[in-house]
Amino acid sequence: MISWPMSVNRLASSWVWSLSLSLWLWVPGPVDLPSVGGSAQTVRQAESPERALERARELIERGRLDEALRLLKALNEREPHLPGLQRTLGVAYYRKADYERAIELLERVRARHPRDYEVIQLLGLSYYALGRVQRAIPLLEKIRDLAPDQVTASYVLGMSYARAGRMDEAVRAFAHMYDVAPHSAASHLLAAKVFLQQQMEDRAEAELRRALALTPRLPMAHFMLGEIDIFKGRVRESIDEFRRELEINPGFWLAYYRLGDAYARLEMFDRAMDNLRRAIWLNASFSGPFILMGKVLLKKGDALLAASMLERGVKMDPNNASGHYLLGQAYQRLGRTKDAQREFAVARKLREEQQE
């Protein structure tokens, strides 16, 4: 995994996570409504169908999807042709992440109301969620045309283009999302960033090369190439890329940190420490250089200084299992057995929690 500044290890950013985040960003979350009172699961005898449908919509907005679906199904048995019922059922199934049923209902609604914006967007997202990007693309393109300022539409459309192999169109979609010129170096850099979040390293690398061909001194491009090199095990090549980045952007502390990491991987510990110090002097609020410095110092046999660095690192990042484990090793070498056992226990607990 490529490492990013939020922790020593890369944050998980899988396709599923990104998809879930995209859908959450698109559809408003539950709102704090007053209680609707009484049983929400059945249509009340004295209640009109229209009022029952409104009550179901309130339940959906409150996130009580199972209750809403029971109410809507009961209403569907009594009044299947009630205006808005099939649409509301489709929305409920979408919010429930039952995309197949959502599509079945919403396609029927779209056939009768082809310009219903919400139906189009939910259908596009449902097809996208199921990986059926060829079906999603024309719907998402309609959303883009109807609402050109909708940034989530540009993101989902761009990812759909990318997964369909339509890379130039993906770059244009991301450029639109970030308000940059579609054929500029910035557009390729931004596309590369998105692809890296999706763990599409080869595509990201290609976009970075295109960006540098247009603007050879583009900030961040060489740094990202260095990250890809580390991910692919090309550590020496990563050093060259980080150095190029620092020629362009000498105050970029994260490049010093990753350069120190690369040297540490090659067991060039003195050079690693020099660059980790530079990172710390530019940004003393990030735990990564302190923890990595502690690891390097343990390798060099200086447990006392290692403990000092690691203590500072885990104070900033108390949920860093590796930091606690390394601190336990430092304490163990210093003969502080109880402190070592405490840190090992913390590291073990954190790793168990991360695996759940």
Coordinates of C-alpha atoms in Angstrom, one line a residue:
M1 CA 0.0 0.0 0.0
I2 CA 1.2 3.5 -0.7
S3 CA 1.8 5.6 2.4
W4 CA 0.0 8.8 3.0
P5 CA 0.5 11.6 5.6
M6 CA -2.4 10.6 7.9
S7 CA -0.6 7.6 9.3
V8 CA 2.6 5.6 8.9
N9 CA 0.6 3.1 6.8
R10 CA -1.7 4.0 3.9
L11 CA -5.3 4.5 4.9
A12 CA -7.6 1.9 3.4
S13 CA -9.3 3.5 0.4
S14 CA -10.9 0.6 -1.4
W15 CA -13.4 0.7 -4.2
V16 CA -16.2 -0.2 -1.7
W17 CA -15.2 2.5 0.7
S18 CA -15.0 5.2 -2.0
L19 CA -18.3 4.0 -3.4
S20 CA -20.0 4.2 -0.1
L21 CA -18.6 7.6 0.6
S22 CA -19.8 8.8 -2.8
L23 CA -23.4 7.6 -2.3
W24 CA -23.5 9.1 1.2
L25 CA -22.3 12.4 -0.2
W26 CA -25.1 12.4 -2.8
V27 CA -28.1 11.5 -0.8
P28 CA -29.1 13.7 2.3
G29 CA -28.8 11.9 5.6
P30 CA -31.6 11.4 8.1
V31 CA -33.0 14.6 9.6
D32 CA -34.3 15.1 13.1
L33 CA -38.0 15.0 12.7
P34 CA -40.6 14.8 15.5
S35 CA -42.0 11.4 16.3
V36 CA -44.7 10.3 13.9
G37 CA -46.4 8.4 16.7
G38 CA -48.2 5.1 16.8
S39 CA -47.4 2.1 14.7
A40 CA -45.3 2.9 11.7
Q41 CA -45.5 -0.6 10.2
T42 CA -49.1 -0.7 8.9
V43 CA -51.6 1.6 7.2
R44 CA -54.0 2.9 9.9
Q45 CA -57.6 2.2 9.2
A46 CA -58.7 5.9 9.4
E47 CA -55.6 7.1 7.5
S48 CA -55.8 8.2 3.9
P49 CA -53.4 6.6 1.5
E50 CA -51.8 10.0 0.8
R51 CA -51.1 10.5 4.5
A52 CA -49.7 7.0 4.8
L53 CA -47.3 7.7 1.9
E54 CA -46.2 10.9 3.6
R55 CA -45.6 9.0 6.8
A56 CA -43.4 6.5 4.9
R57 CA -41.4 9.4 3.5
E58 CA -40.9 10.8 7.0
L59 CA -39.6 7.4 8.1
I60 CA -37.2 7.2 5.2
E61 CA -35.8 10.7 6.1
R62 CA -35.4 9.5 9.7
G63 CA -33.4 6.4 8.5
R64 CA -36.1 4.0 9.7
L65 CA -36.0 2.1 6.4
D66 CA -37.4 -1.3 7.5
E67 CA -40.5 0.3 9.0
A68 CA -40.9 2.5 5.9
L69 CA -40.7 -0.5 3.6
R70 CA -43.3 -2.5 5.6
L71 CA -45.6 0.5 5.5
L72 CA -45.0 1.0 1.7
K73 CA -45.5 -2.7 1.0
A74 CA -48.8 -2.7 2.9
L75 CA -49.9 0.5 1.0
N76 CA -48.8 -1.1 -2.3
E77 CA -51.2 -4.0 -1.7
R78 CA -54.1 -1.6 -1.1
E79 CA -53.3 1.3 -3.5
P80 CA -50.7 0.1 -6.1
H81 CA -51.5 3.0 -8.4
L82 CA -51.2 5.7 -5.8
P83 CA -49.2 8.6 -7.3
G84 CA -45.6 8.7 -6.0
L85 CA -45.8 5.2 -4.3
Q86 CA -43.6 3.3 -6.7
R87 CA -41.1 6.2 -6.7
T88 CA -40.9 6.2 -2.9
L89 CA -40.5 2.5 -2.8
G90 CA -37.6 2.8 -5.2
V91 CA -36.0 5.5 -3.1
A92 CA -36.4 3.3 0.1
Y93 CA -34.8 0.3 -1.6
Y94 CA -31.9 2.6 -2.8
R95 CA -31.4 3.9 0.7
K96 CA -31.5 0.3 1.9
A97 CA -28.7 -0.5 -0.6
D98 CA -30.9 -3.0 -2.3
Y99 CA -29.9 -1.7 -5.7
E100 CA -31.5 -4.4 -7.9
R101 CA -35.0 -3.7 -6.5
A102 CA -34.4 0.0 -6.6
I103 CA -33.5 -0.3 -10.3
E104 CA -36.6 -2.4 -11.1
L105 CA -38.9 0.2 -9.5
L106 CA -37.2 3.3 -10.6
E107 CA -36.9 2.2 -14.3
R108 CA -40.7 1.9 -14.4
V109 CA -41.0 5.4 -12.9
R110 CA -38.5 6.8 -15.4
A111 CA -40.5 5.3 -18.3
R112 CA -43.4 7.5 -17.2
H113 CA -41.4 10.5 -16.0
P114 CA -38.2 10.6 -18.2
R115 CA -37.1 14.0 -16.8
D116 CA -37.4 13.2 -13.1
Y117 CA -33.9 14.3 -11.9
E118 CA -33.9 12.3 -8.6
V119 CA -34.9 9.1 -10.4
I120 CA -32.2 9.5 -13.0
Q121 CA -29.5 10.2 -10.4
L122 CA -30.6 7.2 -8.2
L123 CA -30.7 4.9 -11.2
G124 CA -27.2 6.0 -12.3
L125 CA -25.8 5.5 -8.8
S126 CA -27.5 2.1 -8.4
Y127 CA -26.0 0.8 -11.7
Y128 CA -22.6 2.2 -10.6
A129 CA -23.0 0.5 -7.2
L130 CA -23.5 -2.8 -9.0
G131 CA -20.5 -2.3 -11.2
R132 CA -22.7 -1.9 -14.3
V133 CA -20.9 1.2 -15.5
Q134 CA -22.0 1.0 -19.1
R135 CA -25.6 1.4 -17.9
A136 CA -24.6 4.0 -15.4
I137 CA -22.7 6.3 -17.8
P138 CA -25.6 7.7 -20.0
L139 CA -27.7 8.3 -16.8
L140 CA -24.8 10.1 -15.1
E141 CA -24.2 12.1 -18.2
K142 CA -27.8 13.3 -18.1
I143 CA -27.3 14.3 -14.5
R144 CA -24.1 16.2 -15.5
D145 CA -26.0 18.0 -18.2
L146 CA -29.0 18.8 -15.9
A147 CA -26.8 19.9 -13.0
P148 CA -23.3 20.8 -14.2
D149 CA -22.3 22.1 -10.8
Q150 CA -23.0 18.8 -9.1
V151 CA -19.4 17.7 -8.1
T152 CA -20.5 14.2 -7.0
A153 CA -21.9 13.6 -10.4
S154 CA -18.6 14.5 -12.0
Y155 CA -16.8 12.1 -9.6
V156 CA -19.0 9.1 -10.1
L157 CA -19.1 9.8 -13.9
G158 CA -15.3 10.0 -13.9
M159 CA -14.9 6.8 -12.1
S160 CA -17.4 5.1 -14.4
Y161 CA -15.5 6.3 -17.4
A162 CA -12.2 5.0 -15.8
R163 CA -13.7 1.6 -15.1
A164 CA -15.0 1.5 -18.7
G165 CA -11.5 2.2 -20.0
R166 CA -12.5 5.7 -21.3
M167 CA -9.6 7.5 -19.6
D168 CA -9.6 10.8 -21.5
E169 CA -13.3 11.3 -20.6
A170 CA -12.5 10.4 -17.0
V171 CA -9.8 13.1 -16.9
R172 CA -12.2 15.6 -18.3
A173 CA -14.9 14.7 -15.7
F174 CA -12.4 15.2 -12.8
A175 CA -11.2 18.4 -14.4
H176 CA -14.7 19.7 -14.4
M177 CA -15.2 18.6 -10.8
Y178 CA -12.1 20.7 -9.7
D179 CA -12.7 23.6 -12.1
V180 CA -9.4 23.2 -14.0
A181 CA -8.8 23.2 -17.7
P182 CA -9.5 19.7 -19.2
H183 CA -6.3 19.3 -21.1
S184 CA -3.9 20.9 -18.5
A185 CA -1.2 19.4 -16.4
A186 CA -3.4 20.0 -13.4
S187 CA -6.2 17.9 -14.8
H188 CA -3.8 14.9 -15.2
L189 CA -2.4 15.4 -11.7
L190 CA -5.9 15.5 -10.2
A191 CA -6.9 12.4 -12.1
A192 CA -3.8 10.6 -10.9
K193 CA -4.8 11.5 -7.3
V194 CA -8.2 10.1 -7.7
F195 CA -6.8 6.9 -9.3
L196 CA -4.4 6.5 -6.4
Q197 CA -7.3 6.6 -4.0
Q198 CA -8.9 3.8 -6.0
Q199 CA -5.6 1.8 -6.0
M200 CA -5.3 2.2 -9.7
E201 CA -1.5 2.8 -9.6
D202 CA -0.7 2.1 -13.2
R203 CA -3.3 4.5 -14.5
A204 CA -2.2 7.1 -11.9
E205 CA 1.4 6.8 -13.1
A206 CA 0.4 7.3 -16.7
E207 CA -1.5 10.4 -15.8
L208 CA 1.5 11.8 -13.9
R209 CA 3.8 11.2 -16.8
R210 CA 1.3 13.1 -19.0
A211 CA 1.2 16.0 -16.5
L212 CA 5.0 16.3 -16.3
A213 CA 5.2 16.3 -20.1
L214 CA 3.1 19.4 -20.1
T215 CA 4.6 21.1 -17.0
P216 CA 8.0 19.5 -16.0
R217 CA 8.2 21.4 -12.7
L218 CA 4.7 20.6 -11.6
P219 CA 4.5 20.4 -7.7
M220 CA 3.4 17.0 -6.3
A221 CA 3.9 15.0 -9.5
H222 CA 7.3 13.6 -8.6
F223 CA 6.3 13.0 -5.0
M224 CA 3.3 10.9 -6.2
L225 CA 5.6 9.0 -8.6
G226 CA 7.9 8.3 -5.7
E227 CA 5.0 6.9 -3.7
I228 CA 4.1 4.6 -6.6
D229 CA 7.7 3.5 -6.8
I230 CA 7.7 2.5 -3.1
F231 CA 4.5 0.7 -3.6
K232 CA 5.9 -1.3 -6.5
G233 CA 9.2 -2.0 -4.6
R234 CA 11.3 0.4 -6.6
V235 CA 12.9 2.0 -3.6
R236 CA 16.0 3.5 -5.3
E237 CA 13.8 5.0 -8.0
S238 CA 11.6 6.5 -5.4
I239 CA 14.6 8.4 -3.9
D240 CA 15.2 10.0 -7.2
E241 CA 11.6 11.1 -7.5
F242 CA 11.5 12.5 -3.9
R243 CA 14.7 14.5 -4.6
R244 CA 13.2 15.9 -7.8
E245 CA 10.1 16.9 -5.8
L246 CA 12.3 18.7 -3.3
E247 CA 14.1 20.6 -6.0
I248 CA 10.7 22.0 -7.0
N249 CA 9.2 22.3 -3.6
P250 CA 11.9 22.5 -0.9
G251 CA 9.6 23.2 2.0
F252 CA 7.5 20.1 1.4
W253 CA 8.1 18.2 4.7
L254 CA 6.2 15.1 3.6
A255 CA 8.8 14.5 0.8
Y256 CA 11.6 14.6 3.4
Y257 CA 9.6 12.0 5.5
R258 CA 9.1 9.7 2.6
L259 CA 12.8 10.2 1.5
G260 CA 13.8 9.2 5.1
D261 CA 11.5 6.1 4.8
A262 CA 13.1 5.1 1.5
Y263 CA 16.6 5.4 2.9
A264 CA 15.5 3.4 6.0
R265 CA 14.2 0.6 3.7
L266 CA 17.7 0.5 2.2
E267 CA 19.2 0.4 5.7
M268 CA 21.0 3.7 5.0
F269 CA 20.2 4.8 8.5
D270 CA 22.2 8.0 8.7
R271 CA 20.7 9.5 5.6
A272 CA 17.3 8.3 6.8
M273 CA 17.7 10.2 10.1
D274 CA 18.9 13.4 8.4
N275 CA 15.8 13.5 6.3
L276 CA 13.5 12.6 9.1
R277 CA 15.0 15.5 11.2
R278 CA 14.3 17.8 8.2
A279 CA 10.7 16.6 8.1
I280 CA 10.3 17.2 11.9
W281 CA 11.8 20.7 11.7
L282 CA 9.3 21.6 9.1
N283 CA 6.3 19.9 10.8
A284 CA 6.6 18.8 14.4
S285 CA 2.9 17.9 14.6
F286 CA 2.9 14.7 12.6
S287 CA 3.7 11.4 14.3
G288 CA 5.1 9.6 11.4
P289 CA 8.7 10.9 11.4
F290 CA 9.0 10.5 15.2
I291 CA 7.9 6.8 15.0
L292 CA 10.1 6.0 12.0
M293 CA 13.0 7.8 13.7
G294 CA 12.4 5.6 16.8
K295 CA 12.5 2.5 14.6
V296 CA 15.8 3.6 12.9
L297 CA 17.3 4.4 16.3
L298 CA 16.4 0.9 17.5
K299 CA 18.2 -0.5 14.5
K300 CA 21.2 1.6 15.4
G301 CA 21.1 0.4 19.0
D302 CA 20.2 3.6 20.7
A303 CA 17.2 2.5 22.8
L304 CA 17.2 5.5 25.1
L305 CA 16.8 8.1 22.2
A306 CA 14.4 5.7 20.4
A307 CA 12.1 5.6 23.4
S308 CA 12.1 9.4 23.6
M309 CA 11.1 9.7 19.9
L310 CA 8.5 6.9 20.2
E311 CA 6.9 8.4 23.3
R312 CA 6.4 11.6 21.5
G313 CA 5.0 9.8 18.4
V314 CA 2.4 7.7 20.3
K315 CA 1.4 10.8 22.3
M316 CA 0.4 12.4 19.0
D317 CA -1.0 9.2 17.6
P318 CA -2.2 7.0 20.5
N319 CA -3.9 4.6 18.2
N320 CA -0.8 3.7 16.3
A321 CA -0.2 0.0 17.1
S322 CA 3.3 -0.1 15.5
G323 CA 4.4 2.9 17.5
H324 CA 3.3 1.2 20.8
Y325 CA 5.0 -2.1 19.8
L326 CA 8.3 -0.3 18.9
L327 CA 8.1 1.6 22.2
G328 CA 7.7 -1.7 24.0
Q329 CA 10.8 -2.9 22.3
A330 CA 12.7 0.2 23.4
Y331 CA 11.6 -0.2 27.0
Q332 CA 12.5 -3.9 27.0
R333 CA 16.0 -3.0 25.9
L334 CA 16.2 -0.4 28.7
G335 CA 15.2 -3.0 31.3
R336 CA 11.8 -1.3 31.9
T337 CA 9.9 -4.6 31.8
K338 CA 6.5 -3.4 33.2
D339 CA 6.5 -0.5 30.8
A340 CA 7.3 -2.8 27.9
Q341 CA 4.5 -5.2 28.8
R342 CA 2.1 -2.3 29.0
E343 CA 3.0 -1.1 25.5
F344 CA 2.9 -4.6 24.0
A345 CA -0.6 -5.1 25.5
V346 CA -1.7 -1.7 24.0
A347 CA -0.3 -2.7 20.6
R348 CA -2.0 -6.1 20.7
K349 CA -5.3 -4.6 21.6
L350 CA -5.1 -2.0 18.9
R351 CA -4.3 -4.6 16.3
E352 CA -7.2 -6.8 17.4
E353 CA -9.6 -3.8 17.1
Q354 CA -8.3 -3.0 13.7
Q355 CA -9.0 -6.6 12.5
E356 CA -12.6 -6.6 13.7

